[in-house]
Tab-separated table of C-alpha atoms and ligand atoms in Angstrom:
chain	number	residue	atom	x	y	z
A	1	MET	CA	-19.417	1.636	-0.150
A	2	ALA	CA	-19.568	5.134	-1.599
A	3	ASP	CA	-18.483	5.562	-5.201
A	4	THR	CA	-15.577	7.940	-4.879
A	5	GLY	CA	-14.616	7.902	-8.562
A	6	ILE	CA	-11.186	6.511	-7.533
A	7	PRO	CA	-10.090	4.098	-10.266
A	8	LEU	CA	-10.445	0.426	-9.474
A	9	THR	CA	-10.244	-1.021	-12.956
A	10	ARG	CA	-7.307	-0.879	-15.390
A	11	ASP	CA	-9.264	1.187	-17.967
A	12	ALA	CA	-10.341	3.710	-15.368
A	13	ALA	CA	-6.804	3.974	-14.028
A	14	LEU	CA	-5.365	4.564	-17.508
A	15	ARG	CA	-8.001	7.286	-18.117
A	16	ARG	CA	-7.113	8.874	-14.766
A	17	LEU	CA	-3.435	8.750	-15.586
A	18	ASP	CA	-4.036	10.350	-18.939
A	19	ALA	CA	-6.086	13.164	-17.364
A	20	PHE	CA	-3.495	13.718	-14.651
A	21	LEU	CA	-0.434	13.832	-16.938
A	22	PRO	CA	-0.448	17.604	-17.651
A	23	ALA	CA	-0.343	18.323	-13.901
A	24	ALA	CA	2.301	15.683	-13.004
A	25	ALA	CA	5.324	18.001	-13.133
A	26	GLY	CA	5.311	21.693	-12.002
A	27	ALA	CA	1.760	21.800	-10.673
A	28	TYR	CA	2.252	18.606	-8.703
A	29	ALA	CA	5.528	19.839	-7.226
A	30	ARG	CA	3.939	23.148	-6.107
A	31	LEU	CA	0.486	22.051	-5.019
A	32	ARG	CA	0.556	18.409	-4.063
A	33	ASN	CA	0.531	19.186	-0.295
A	34	LYS	CA	-2.552	21.380	-0.570
A	35	GLU	CA	-5.309	19.780	1.433
A	36	ASN	CA	-8.640	20.816	-0.031
A	37	GLY	CA	-10.781	18.246	1.704
A	38	GLN	CA	-13.314	15.749	0.399
A	39	GLY	CA	-14.033	16.210	-3.252
A	40	GLY	CA	-11.127	18.622	-3.727
A	41	HIS	CA	-8.097	16.377	-4.227
A	42	VAL	CA	-7.335	17.779	-7.694
A	43	HIS	CA	-3.563	18.249	-7.292
A	44	VAL	CA	-2.750	14.541	-6.778
A	45	SER	CA	-3.279	11.576	-9.012
A	46	GLN	CA	-5.528	9.399	-6.788
A	47	LEU	CA	-3.913	6.417	-8.517
A	48	SER	CA	-2.920	4.722	-5.264
A	49	ALA	CA	-5.787	2.173	-5.238
A	50	ALA	CA	-4.836	1.100	-8.757
A	51	LEU	CA	-1.093	1.103	-8.104
A	52	ARG	CA	-1.508	-0.818	-4.844
A	53	ARG	CA	-3.297	-3.632	-6.779
A	54	ARG	CA	-1.072	-3.124	-9.819
A	55	LEU	CA	-4.022	-2.589	-12.110
A	56	VAL	CA	-1.399	-0.342	-13.621
A	57	SER	CA	2.234	-0.845	-12.746
A	58	GLU	CA	4.653	1.737	-11.312
A	59	ARG	CA	6.634	1.316	-14.512
A	60	GLU	CA	3.666	2.261	-16.751
A	61	VAL	CA	2.725	5.300	-14.632
A	62	VAL	CA	6.315	6.579	-14.413
A	63	ASP	CA	7.033	5.942	-18.111
A	64	ALA	CA	3.927	7.981	-19.127
A	65	VAL	CA	4.986	10.854	-16.893
A	66	LEU	CA	8.581	10.756	-18.142
A	67	GLU	CA	7.474	10.692	-21.764
A	68	ARG	CA	5.392	13.740	-21.199
A	69	HIS	CA	7.747	15.820	-18.974
A	70	GLY	CA	11.175	14.195	-18.565
A	71	LEU	CA	12.711	13.333	-15.194
A	72	VAL	CA	13.885	16.661	-13.955
A	73	PRO	CA	10.496	18.494	-14.184
A	74	ALA	CA	8.629	15.417	-12.909
A	75	GLU	CA	11.149	14.487	-10.230
A	76	LYS	CA	8.778	15.088	-7.347
A	77	PHE	CA	5.986	12.865	-8.706
A	78	VAL	CA	8.423	10.104	-9.737
A	79	SER	CA	10.070	10.107	-6.303
A	80	GLU	CA	6.623	9.811	-4.644
A	81	VAL	CA	5.967	6.694	-6.668
A	82	PHE	CA	9.366	5.432	-5.500
A	83	TRP	CA	8.292	5.978	-1.897
A	84	ARG	CA	5.804	3.148	-2.503
A	85	THR	CA	8.642	0.979	-3.836
A	86	TYR	CA	10.802	1.938	-0.867
A	87	TRP	CA	8.274	0.887	1.741
A	88	LYS	CA	7.600	-2.410	-0.096
A	89	GLY	CA	11.337	-3.191	-0.359
A	90	TRP	CA	12.058	-2.120	3.196
A	91	LEU	CA	9.371	-4.352	4.700
A	92	GLU	CA	10.278	-7.219	2.413
A	93	GLN	CA	13.716	-7.203	3.985
A	94	ARG	CA	12.309	-7.072	7.532
A	95	PRO	CA	9.398	-9.475	7.399
A	96	SER	CA	9.498	-10.037	11.191
A	97	LEU	CA	8.257	-6.508	11.591
A	98	TRP	CA	4.836	-7.417	10.094
A	99	GLU	CA	4.441	-10.242	12.619
A	100	ASP	CA	5.563	-8.009	15.487
A	101	TYR	CA	3.021	-5.407	14.418
A	102	GLY	CA	0.284	-8.096	14.431
A	103	LYS	CA	1.200	-9.152	17.952
A	104	ALA	CA	1.424	-5.565	19.225
A	105	LEU	CA	-1.976	-4.906	17.698
A	106	ASP	CA	-3.469	-7.871	19.544
A	107	ARG	CA	-2.027	-6.569	22.824
A	108	ALA	CA	-3.362	-3.070	22.152
A	109	GLN	CA	-6.828	-4.507	21.426
A	110	VAL	CA	-6.805	-6.378	24.735
A	111	ARG	CA	-5.840	-3.146	26.517
A	112	LEU	CA	-8.816	-1.477	24.870
A	113	GLU	CA	-11.076	-3.976	26.556
A	114	THR	CA	-9.536	-3.464	29.956
A	115	LEU	CA	-8.753	0.264	30.069
A	116	ASN	CA	-11.825	2.425	30.164
A	117	ASP	CA	-10.183	5.753	29.339
A	118	VAL	CA	-8.254	4.389	26.386
A	119	ARG	CA	-11.459	2.740	25.094
A	120	LYS	CA	-13.344	6.019	25.293
A	121	ARG	CA	-10.578	8.012	23.534
A	122	TYR	CA	-10.362	5.315	20.908
A	123	ALA	CA	-14.146	5.294	20.250
A	124	ALA	CA	-14.176	9.101	19.996
A	125	ALA	CA	-11.286	8.976	17.435
A	126	VAL	CA	-12.869	6.216	15.351
A	127	GLU	CA	-16.234	7.956	15.316
A	128	GLY	CA	-14.774	11.395	14.612
A	129	ARG	CA	-15.974	13.114	17.771
A	130	THR	CA	-12.778	14.120	19.510
A	131	GLY	CA	-13.583	17.826	19.265
A	132	ILE	CA	-10.414	18.403	17.204
A	133	ASP	CA	-11.982	19.903	14.044
A	134	CYS	CA	-9.545	18.647	11.394
A	135	PHE	CA	-9.207	15.189	12.905
A	136	ASP	CA	-12.948	14.658	13.097
A	137	ALA	CA	-13.417	15.808	9.522
A	138	TRP	CA	-10.683	13.494	8.327
A	139	ALA	CA	-12.126	10.566	10.305
A	140	ASP	CA	-15.480	11.177	8.534
A	141	GLU	CA	-13.881	11.518	5.132
A	142	LEU	CA	-11.891	8.290	5.648
A	143	GLU	CA	-15.079	6.455	6.665
A	144	GLN	CA	-17.151	7.818	3.813
A	145	THR	CA	-14.661	7.620	0.921
A	146	GLY	CA	-11.769	5.330	1.887
A	147	TYR	CA	-9.337	8.045	0.888
A	148	LEU	CA	-7.352	10.756	2.602
A	149	HIS	CA	-4.830	13.108	1.136
A	150	ASN	CA	-1.251	12.142	2.086
A	151	TRP	CA	-0.740	15.322	4.178
A	152	ALA	CA	-4.014	14.702	6.036
A	153	ARG	CA	-2.915	11.133	6.742
A	154	MET	CA	0.230	12.511	8.334
A	155	GLN	CA	-1.650	14.979	10.554
A	156	PHE	CA	-4.273	12.308	11.405
A	157	ALA	CA	-1.632	9.792	12.499
A	158	SER	CA	0.321	12.347	14.465
A	159	ILE	CA	-2.726	13.643	16.358
A	160	TRP	CA	-3.792	10.046	16.994
A	161	ILE	CA	-0.454	9.133	18.584
A	162	PHE	CA	0.728	12.337	20.290
A	163	THR	CA	-2.382	14.352	21.124
A	164	LEU	CA	-4.917	11.572	21.728
A	165	GLY	CA	-2.219	9.260	23.229
A	166	LEU	CA	-3.495	6.161	21.416
A	167	PRO	CA	-1.305	3.274	20.349
A	168	TRP	CA	-0.082	3.748	16.753
A	169	GLU	CA	-0.921	0.128	15.984
A	170	LEU	CA	-4.634	0.774	16.527
A	171	GLY	CA	-4.539	3.739	14.201
A	172	ALA	CA	-2.673	1.759	11.535
A	173	ALA	CA	-5.244	-0.999	11.811
A	174	LEU	CA	-8.116	1.464	11.448
A	175	MET	CA	-6.605	2.926	8.293
A	176	PHE	CA	-5.773	-0.482	6.914
A	177	ASP	CA	-9.368	-1.452	7.364
A	178	ARG	CA	-10.828	1.685	5.813
A	179	LEU	CA	-8.428	2.854	3.092
A	180	ILE	CA	-9.280	2.062	-0.507
A	181	ASP	CA	-5.510	1.800	-1.166
A	182	ALA	CA	-4.699	-0.121	2.057
A	183	ASP	CA	-1.242	-1.495	1.769
A	184	PRO	CA	0.612	-3.407	4.481
A	185	ALA	CA	3.938	-1.713	3.770
A	186	SER	CA	2.973	1.905	2.955
A	187	ASN	CA	0.424	2.009	5.734
A	188	THR	CA	2.269	0.296	8.632
A	189	LEU	CA	5.607	1.888	7.845
A	190	SER	CA	4.137	5.379	7.420
A	191	TRP	CA	2.550	5.046	10.844
A	192	ARG	CA	5.861	3.928	12.278
A	193	TRP	CA	7.564	6.893	10.568
A	194	VAL	CA	5.101	9.362	12.065
A	195	ALA	CA	5.521	7.682	15.480
A	196	GLY	CA	9.305	8.207	15.323
A	197	LEU	CA	10.163	4.542	14.918
A	198	HIS	CA	11.520	4.534	11.384
A	199	THR	CA	14.171	7.198	11.613
A	200	ALA	CA	14.834	6.377	15.238
A	201	GLY	CA	13.891	9.272	17.470
A	202	LYS	CA	12.511	11.511	14.638
A	203	ALA	CA	8.755	11.771	14.912
A	204	TYR	CA	6.311	13.875	12.879
A	205	LEU	CA	4.476	16.381	15.065
A	206	ALA	CA	1.308	18.018	13.679
A	207	ASP	CA	1.286	21.801	14.114
A	208	ALA	CA	-1.954	23.747	14.554
A	209	GLU	CA	-0.857	26.855	12.660
A	210	ARG	CA	0.482	24.806	9.742
A	211	ILE	CA	-2.787	22.881	9.551
A	212	ARG	CA	-4.693	26.134	9.465
A	213	SER	CA	-2.561	27.541	6.645
A	214	MET	CA	-2.370	24.278	4.601
A	215	THR	CA	-6.176	23.987	4.691
A	216	ASP	CA	-6.795	27.664	3.889
A	217	GLY	CA	-8.245	28.256	7.323
A	218	ARG	CA	-10.858	25.478	7.116
A	219	PHE	CA	-9.509	24.217	10.437
A	220	ALA	CA	-8.157	25.743	13.570
A	221	PRO	CA	-7.328	22.824	15.865
A	222	LYS	CA	-6.737	23.539	19.511
A	223	ASP	CA	-4.636	21.907	22.174
A	224	LEU	CA	-2.475	19.732	19.909
A	225	ALA	CA	0.486	18.041	21.554
A	226	ARG	CA	3.671	20.156	21.449
A	227	THR	CA	6.064	17.340	22.046
A	228	ALA	CA	6.332	13.880	20.621
A	229	ARG	CA	6.853	11.182	23.228
A	230	ILE	CA	8.445	8.186	21.623
A	231	PRO	CA	8.496	5.088	23.806
A	232	ALA	CA	12.234	4.157	24.087
A	233	ASP	CA	11.545	0.415	24.238
A	234	THR	CA	10.169	0.348	20.700
A	235	LEU	CA	13.111	1.910	18.934
A	236	ASP	CA	14.897	-1.298	17.886
A	237	VAL	CA	14.755	-1.674	14.095
A	238	PRO	CA	15.485	-5.216	12.857
A	239	GLN	CA	18.496	-5.578	10.570
A	240	PRO	CA	17.627	-6.249	6.920
A	241	THR	CA	17.444	-9.922	5.863
A	242	PRO	CA	17.899	-11.238	2.274
A	243	ILE	CA	14.864	-10.946	-0.019
A	244	ARG	CA	12.870	-14.161	0.074
A	245	GLN	CA	13.869	-16.630	-2.640
A	246	MET	CA	10.980	-17.891	-4.756
A	247	ARG	CA	10.621	-20.462	-7.544
A	248	ALA	CA	10.038	-18.980	-10.957
A	249	PRO	CA	7.252	-20.457	-13.111
A	250	ASP	CA	8.045	-23.411	-15.334
A	251	PRO	CA	6.775	-22.667	-18.906
A	252	SER	CA	6.015	-26.357	-19.522
A	253	ALA	CA	3.945	-27.134	-16.401
A	254	ALA	CA	0.147	-27.210	-16.447
A	255	THR	CA	-0.656	-24.014	-14.598
A	256	LEU	CA	-3.264	-22.542	-12.314
A	257	LEU	CA	-2.835	-18.790	-12.609
A	258	LEU	CA	-3.572	-17.264	-9.227
A	259	LEU	CA	-4.769	-13.628	-9.264
A	260	THR	CA	-4.534	-11.706	-6.055
A	261	THR	CA	-4.856	-8.031	-5.071
A	262	GLU	CA	-1.026	-7.913	-5.075
A	263	ASP	CA	-0.861	-7.693	-8.891
A	264	LEU	CA	-3.813	-7.521	-11.235
A	265	SER	CA	-1.987	-6.996	-14.539
A	266	VAL	CA	0.195	-10.110	-14.517
A	267	GLU	CA	-1.252	-11.186	-17.853
A	268	ARG	CA	0.860	-8.441	-19.447
A	269	ILE	CA	4.156	-10.024	-18.370
A	270	ASP	CA	5.827	-12.020	-21.147
A	271	GLN	CA	7.011	-14.829	-18.847
A	272	ILE	CA	3.497	-15.253	-17.511
A	273	ARG	CA	1.826	-15.038	-20.949
A	274	ALA	CA	4.037	-17.978	-22.057
A	275	LEU	CA	2.506	-20.299	-19.462
A	276	PRO	CA	0.061	-23.081	-20.353
A	277	VAL	CA	-2.737	-21.827	-18.104
A	278	LYS	CA	-5.620	-24.263	-17.555
A	279	VAL	CA	-7.318	-22.486	-14.676
A	280	ILE	CA	-7.454	-18.809	-13.722
A	281	ALA	CA	-8.412	-18.411	-10.073
A	282	ALA	CA	-9.047	-15.153	-8.303
A	283	LEU	CA	-8.427	-15.249	-4.573
A	284	GLU	CA	-11.212	-13.705	-2.474
A	285	GLY	CA	-10.726	-10.076	-1.612
A	286	ARG	CA	-11.055	-8.226	1.689
A	287	ASN	CA	-13.790	-5.841	0.652
A	288	ASP	CA	-15.951	-4.645	-2.306
A	289	TRP	CA	-13.173	-2.494	-3.668
A	290	ASP	CA	-10.978	-5.603	-3.984
A	291	ARG	CA	-13.841	-7.485	-5.580
A	292	ILE	CA	-14.230	-4.855	-8.337
A	293	ALA	CA	-10.512	-4.892	-9.063
A	294	LEU	CA	-10.286	-8.695	-8.965
A	295	ALA	CA	-13.202	-9.039	-11.392
A	296	ASP	CA	-11.438	-6.632	-13.740
A	297	GLY	CA	-8.208	-8.555	-13.511
A	298	LEU	CA	-9.996	-11.862	-14.116
A	299	ALA	CA	-11.786	-10.522	-17.180
A	300	ARG	CA	-8.521	-9.365	-18.727
A	301	ALA	CA	-6.684	-12.600	-17.923
A	302	SER	CA	-9.481	-14.662	-19.468
A	303	GLU	CA	-9.007	-12.772	-22.736
A	304	VAL	CA	-5.431	-14.042	-22.875
A	305	TRP	CA	-6.396	-17.673	-21.995
A	306	PRO	CA	-9.944	-17.964	-23.347
A	307	GLU	CA	-9.932	-21.780	-22.922
A	308	ALA	CA	-8.994	-21.645	-19.217
A	309	ALA	CA	-11.553	-22.485	-16.525
A	310	ILE	CA	-12.435	-19.620	-14.253
A	311	THR	CA	-12.754	-19.664	-10.461
A	312	GLN	CA	-13.871	-16.539	-8.593
A	313	ASP	CA	-13.730	-15.715	-4.902
A	314	LEU	CA	-11.448	-18.694	-4.149
A	315	SER	CA	-10.605	-19.163	-0.490
A	316	THR	CA	-6.974	-19.867	0.216
A	317	THR	CA	-7.737	-23.222	1.809
A	318	ALA	CA	-9.486	-24.399	-1.419
A	319	LEU	CA	-6.404	-23.636	-3.494
A	320	PRO	CA	-4.642	-27.031	-3.341
A	321	ASP	CA	-7.895	-28.902	-4.242
A	322	THR	CA	-8.690	-26.535	-7.120
A	323	ALA	CA	-5.187	-27.028	-8.579
A	324	LYS	CA	-5.201	-30.774	-8.061
A	325	SER	CA	-8.701	-31.488	-9.387
A	326	SER	CA	-7.943	-29.592	-12.615
A	327	GLY	CA	-4.655	-31.481	-13.224
A	328	CYS	CA	-2.391	-28.478	-12.567
A	329	THR	CA	1.033	-29.218	-11.168
A	330	GLN	CA	1.978	-25.584	-10.822
A	331	ILE	CA	0.391	-22.484	-9.299
A	332	ALA	CA	1.812	-19.345	-10.840
A	333	THR	CA	1.257	-15.957	-9.274
A	334	ALA	CA	2.944	-12.565	-8.921
A	335	PHE	CA	5.443	-12.287	-6.071
A	336	LEU	CA	3.554	-12.242	-2.788
A	337	PRO	CA	5.024	-9.417	-0.733
A	338	VAL	CA	4.775	-9.327	3.081
A	339	GLY	CA	1.118	-8.907	4.017
A	340	PRO	CA	-2.129	-10.769	4.586
A	341	VAL	CA	-2.182	-12.592	1.223
A	342	ALA	CA	1.318	-14.003	1.675
A	343	SER	CA	0.521	-14.868	5.276
A	344	SER	CA	-2.601	-16.798	4.233
A	345	ILE	CA	-0.771	-18.814	1.583
A	346	ALA	CA	2.483	-19.577	3.432
A	347	PRO	CA	0.902	-22.282	5.675
A	348	LEU	CA	-0.214	-24.270	2.551
A	349	GLN	CA	3.381	-24.997	1.444
A	350	ALA	CA	3.492	-28.422	3.175
A	351	GLU	CA	0.174	-29.442	1.563
A	352	PHE	CA	1.358	-28.251	-1.870
A	353	ALA	CA	4.503	-30.395	-1.513
A	354	GLN	CA	2.498	-33.406	-0.375
A	355	ARG	CA	0.103	-33.134	-3.330
A	356	GLY	CA	2.819	-32.584	-5.957
A	357	ILE	CA	1.933	-28.933	-6.595
A	358	VAL	CA	4.643	-26.296	-6.911
A	359	LEU	CA	3.935	-22.694	-5.959
A	360	THR	CA	5.825	-20.289	-8.191
A	361	GLU	CA	6.058	-16.520	-8.018
A	362	TYR	CA	7.158	-13.944	-10.534
A	363	LEU	CA	9.070	-10.956	-9.191
A	364	ARG	CA	8.758	-7.913	-11.412
A	365	ASP	CA	11.991	-6.297	-12.620
A	366	TRP	CA	10.940	-3.030	-11.051
A	367	ASP	CA	11.024	-4.648	-7.543
A	368	ARG	CA	14.025	-6.830	-8.282
A	369	SER	CA	16.191	-3.867	-9.252
A	370	SER	CA	14.924	-1.356	-6.673
A	371	TRP	CA	14.560	-3.374	-3.505
A	372	PRO	CA	18.294	-3.857	-2.862
A	373	TYR	CA	18.453	-0.061	-2.322
A	374	CYS	CA	15.611	-0.115	0.233
A	375	ARG	CA	17.672	-1.432	3.097
A	376	LYS	CA	18.317	1.899	4.885
A	377	GLY	CA	16.859	5.380	4.429
A	378	PHE	CA	14.846	6.591	1.365
A	379	PHE	CA	17.811	8.643	0.092
A	380	GLY	CA	19.712	5.417	-0.731
A	381	LEU	CA	16.940	4.561	-3.233
A	382	LYS	CA	16.279	8.140	-4.350
A	383	GLU	CA	19.837	8.709	-5.553
A	384	LYS	CA	19.530	5.582	-7.690
A	385	ILE	CA	16.279	6.653	-9.410
A	386	PRO	CA	17.904	8.043	-12.596
A	387	ALA	CA	20.035	4.914	-13.005
A	388	LEU	CA	17.187	2.586	-12.285
A	389	LEU	CA	14.961	4.319	-14.819
A	390	GLN	CA	17.670	4.309	-17.467
A	391	ALA	CA	18.490	0.628	-17.090
A	392	SER	CA	15.964	-1.373	-19.053
A	393	LEU	CA	13.912	-2.450	-16.059
B	1	LIG	C1	-0.252	7.397	7.886
B	1	LIG	C2	-0.174	7.081	6.358
B	1	LIG	C3	-0.707	5.882	5.896
B	1	LIG	C4	-0.622	5.626	4.522
B	1	LIG	N1	-1.177	4.460	4.031
B	1	LIG	C5	-1.094	4.121	2.742
B	1	LIG	C6	-1.623	2.939	2.228
B	1	LIG	O1	-2.184	2.120	2.960
B	1	LIG	N2	-1.525	2.712	0.861
B	1	LIG	C7	-0.893	3.570	0.062
B	1	LIG	O2	-0.801	3.327	-1.169
B	1	LIG	N3	-0.324	4.702	0.526
B	1	LIG	C8	-0.408	5.026	1.830
B	1	LIG	N4	0.165	6.186	2.318
B	1	LIG	C9	0.941	7.044	1.364
B	1	LIG	C10	0.145	8.146	0.658
B	1	LIG	O3	-0.580	8.868	1.603
B	1	LIG	C11	-0.750	7.627	-0.409
B	1	LIG	O4	-0.086	6.729	-1.281
B	1	LIG	C12	-1.254	8.807	-1.282
B	1	LIG	O5	-1.940	9.733	-0.515
B	1	LIG	C13	-2.184	8.313	-2.362
B	1	LIG	O6	-2.774	9.359	-3.064
B	1	LIG	P1	-2.444	9.646	-4.591
B	1	LIG	O7	-2.552	8.418	-5.366
B	1	LIG	O8	-3.300	10.774	-5.007
B	1	LIG	O9	-0.877	10.120	-4.479
B	1	LIG	P2	0.008	10.911	-5.494
B	1	LIG	O10	0.503	12.077	-4.712
B	1	LIG	O11	-0.647	11.193	-6.776
B	1	LIG	O12	1.215	9.958	-5.701
B	1	LIG	C14	1.365	9.014	-6.741
B	1	LIG	C15	1.581	7.654	-6.162
B	1	LIG	O13	2.794	7.578	-5.426
B	1	LIG	C16	2.674	6.737	-4.322
B	1	LIG	N5	2.869	7.545	-3.106
B	1	LIG	C17	2.678	8.876	-2.974
B	1	LIG	N6	3.017	9.278	-1.739
B	1	LIG	C18	3.420	8.151	-1.074
B	1	LIG	C19	3.909	7.934	0.248
B	1	LIG	N7	4.082	8.933	1.132
B	1	LIG	N8	4.199	6.678	0.603
B	1	LIG	C20	4.095	5.630	-0.307
B	1	LIG	N9	3.630	5.848	-1.558
B	1	LIG	C21	3.313	7.041	-1.941
B	1	LIG	C22	1.228	6.166	-4.374
B	1	LIG	O14	1.271	4.911	-4.942
B	1	LIG	C23	0.556	7.211	-5.192
B	1	LIG	O15	-0.563	6.694	-5.859
B	1	LIG	C24	0.070	6.503	3.720
B	1	LIG	C25	0.669	7.669	4.177
B	1	LIG	C26	0.511	7.966	5.501
B	1	LIG	C27	1.125	9.203	6.079
């Protein structure tokens, strides 16, 4: 794992935020799409790995930017942060889409085993040897650093789908595996958006001349697809369903505080701070980046509850036993949005009930107030941003 300097602890994220603040308004609006390649991402914040794990919250980042610049000058940056919120809220209200993606991915992987030409194109794409200069460079950068500039991610996904003719699900899975900020909602839904499945029929087609100009002539890709073929049978978008109801933590119950990569600054939330925490358990992460962030979250939480027992690298299946053996009747954690962590914990509900343990989740006000506007297109949320920021979230 290369050290990319991308913040993975709260202190590092706050330092990065501080350093980025002067550029968060005009410079960001003008230059954020400039793709300077590995080591040159100076016009964007690179806070995504920290925001994704909520080492810092969206509220903290946006508040700092607003305090410095005000909403109108910093509108572009603030609305990018709300894109994250939008994808989370949109997926939360269509959870079946995550399962469907998983099944489609399984099918695509089986096809890889049986179809020689697809397997060859896939291997060339993964290993960065397609002969398309920009794509191969971005594949290398992704592998080496875990990060790609947003604009490069868009071109990469578009070339993957429309020029290389590979299933979008395989590309999404590759990025989810390699990105330092891998997020089930932002990643899967961005791939769907590029593929033309989000705004039905509207795909994102990478353009060779635009790539050349946006990268200051570093790349001159040849033979890119000129049309986007969207498979008609995949255009059905499920209707939104109500946001999952969860039990809020009981301030009088002996508590196991569960830390996951979904939110690693829960100890700052008043309702969580009020809990009688006997055990702090950090669920095992997917990779070393997660482990760094989880260790940081655990260290901060244990300052708030110095008497609490600590468990690191807990596997999901060990959760009921760990709670029971320490006399906890409640597990408290941040809201578990659609994704692998929620999917790994959901099957334990019956065992929790059997053993007298209640799983409770805390939904941050930021999500609670924004998600109802994430049912359709981004504009529905965007137009509410000033009101959402004014209301005491
Ligand atoms: C195909 C594809 C896959 C992506 N996968 C992920 C992913 O797994 N995880 C992830 O966090 N982002 C993902 N994004 C969104 C975006 O590329 C990254 O959030 C952004 O590049 C992170 O860099 P930054 O922190 O410097 O962004 P900045 O430009 O500094 O933006 C500030 C913050 O706003 C949020 N943000 C900015 N742009 C977007 C966007 N388009 N969608 C959602 N949130 C945004 C991020 O939290 C980011 O940290 C993906 C985009 C595409 C096109």
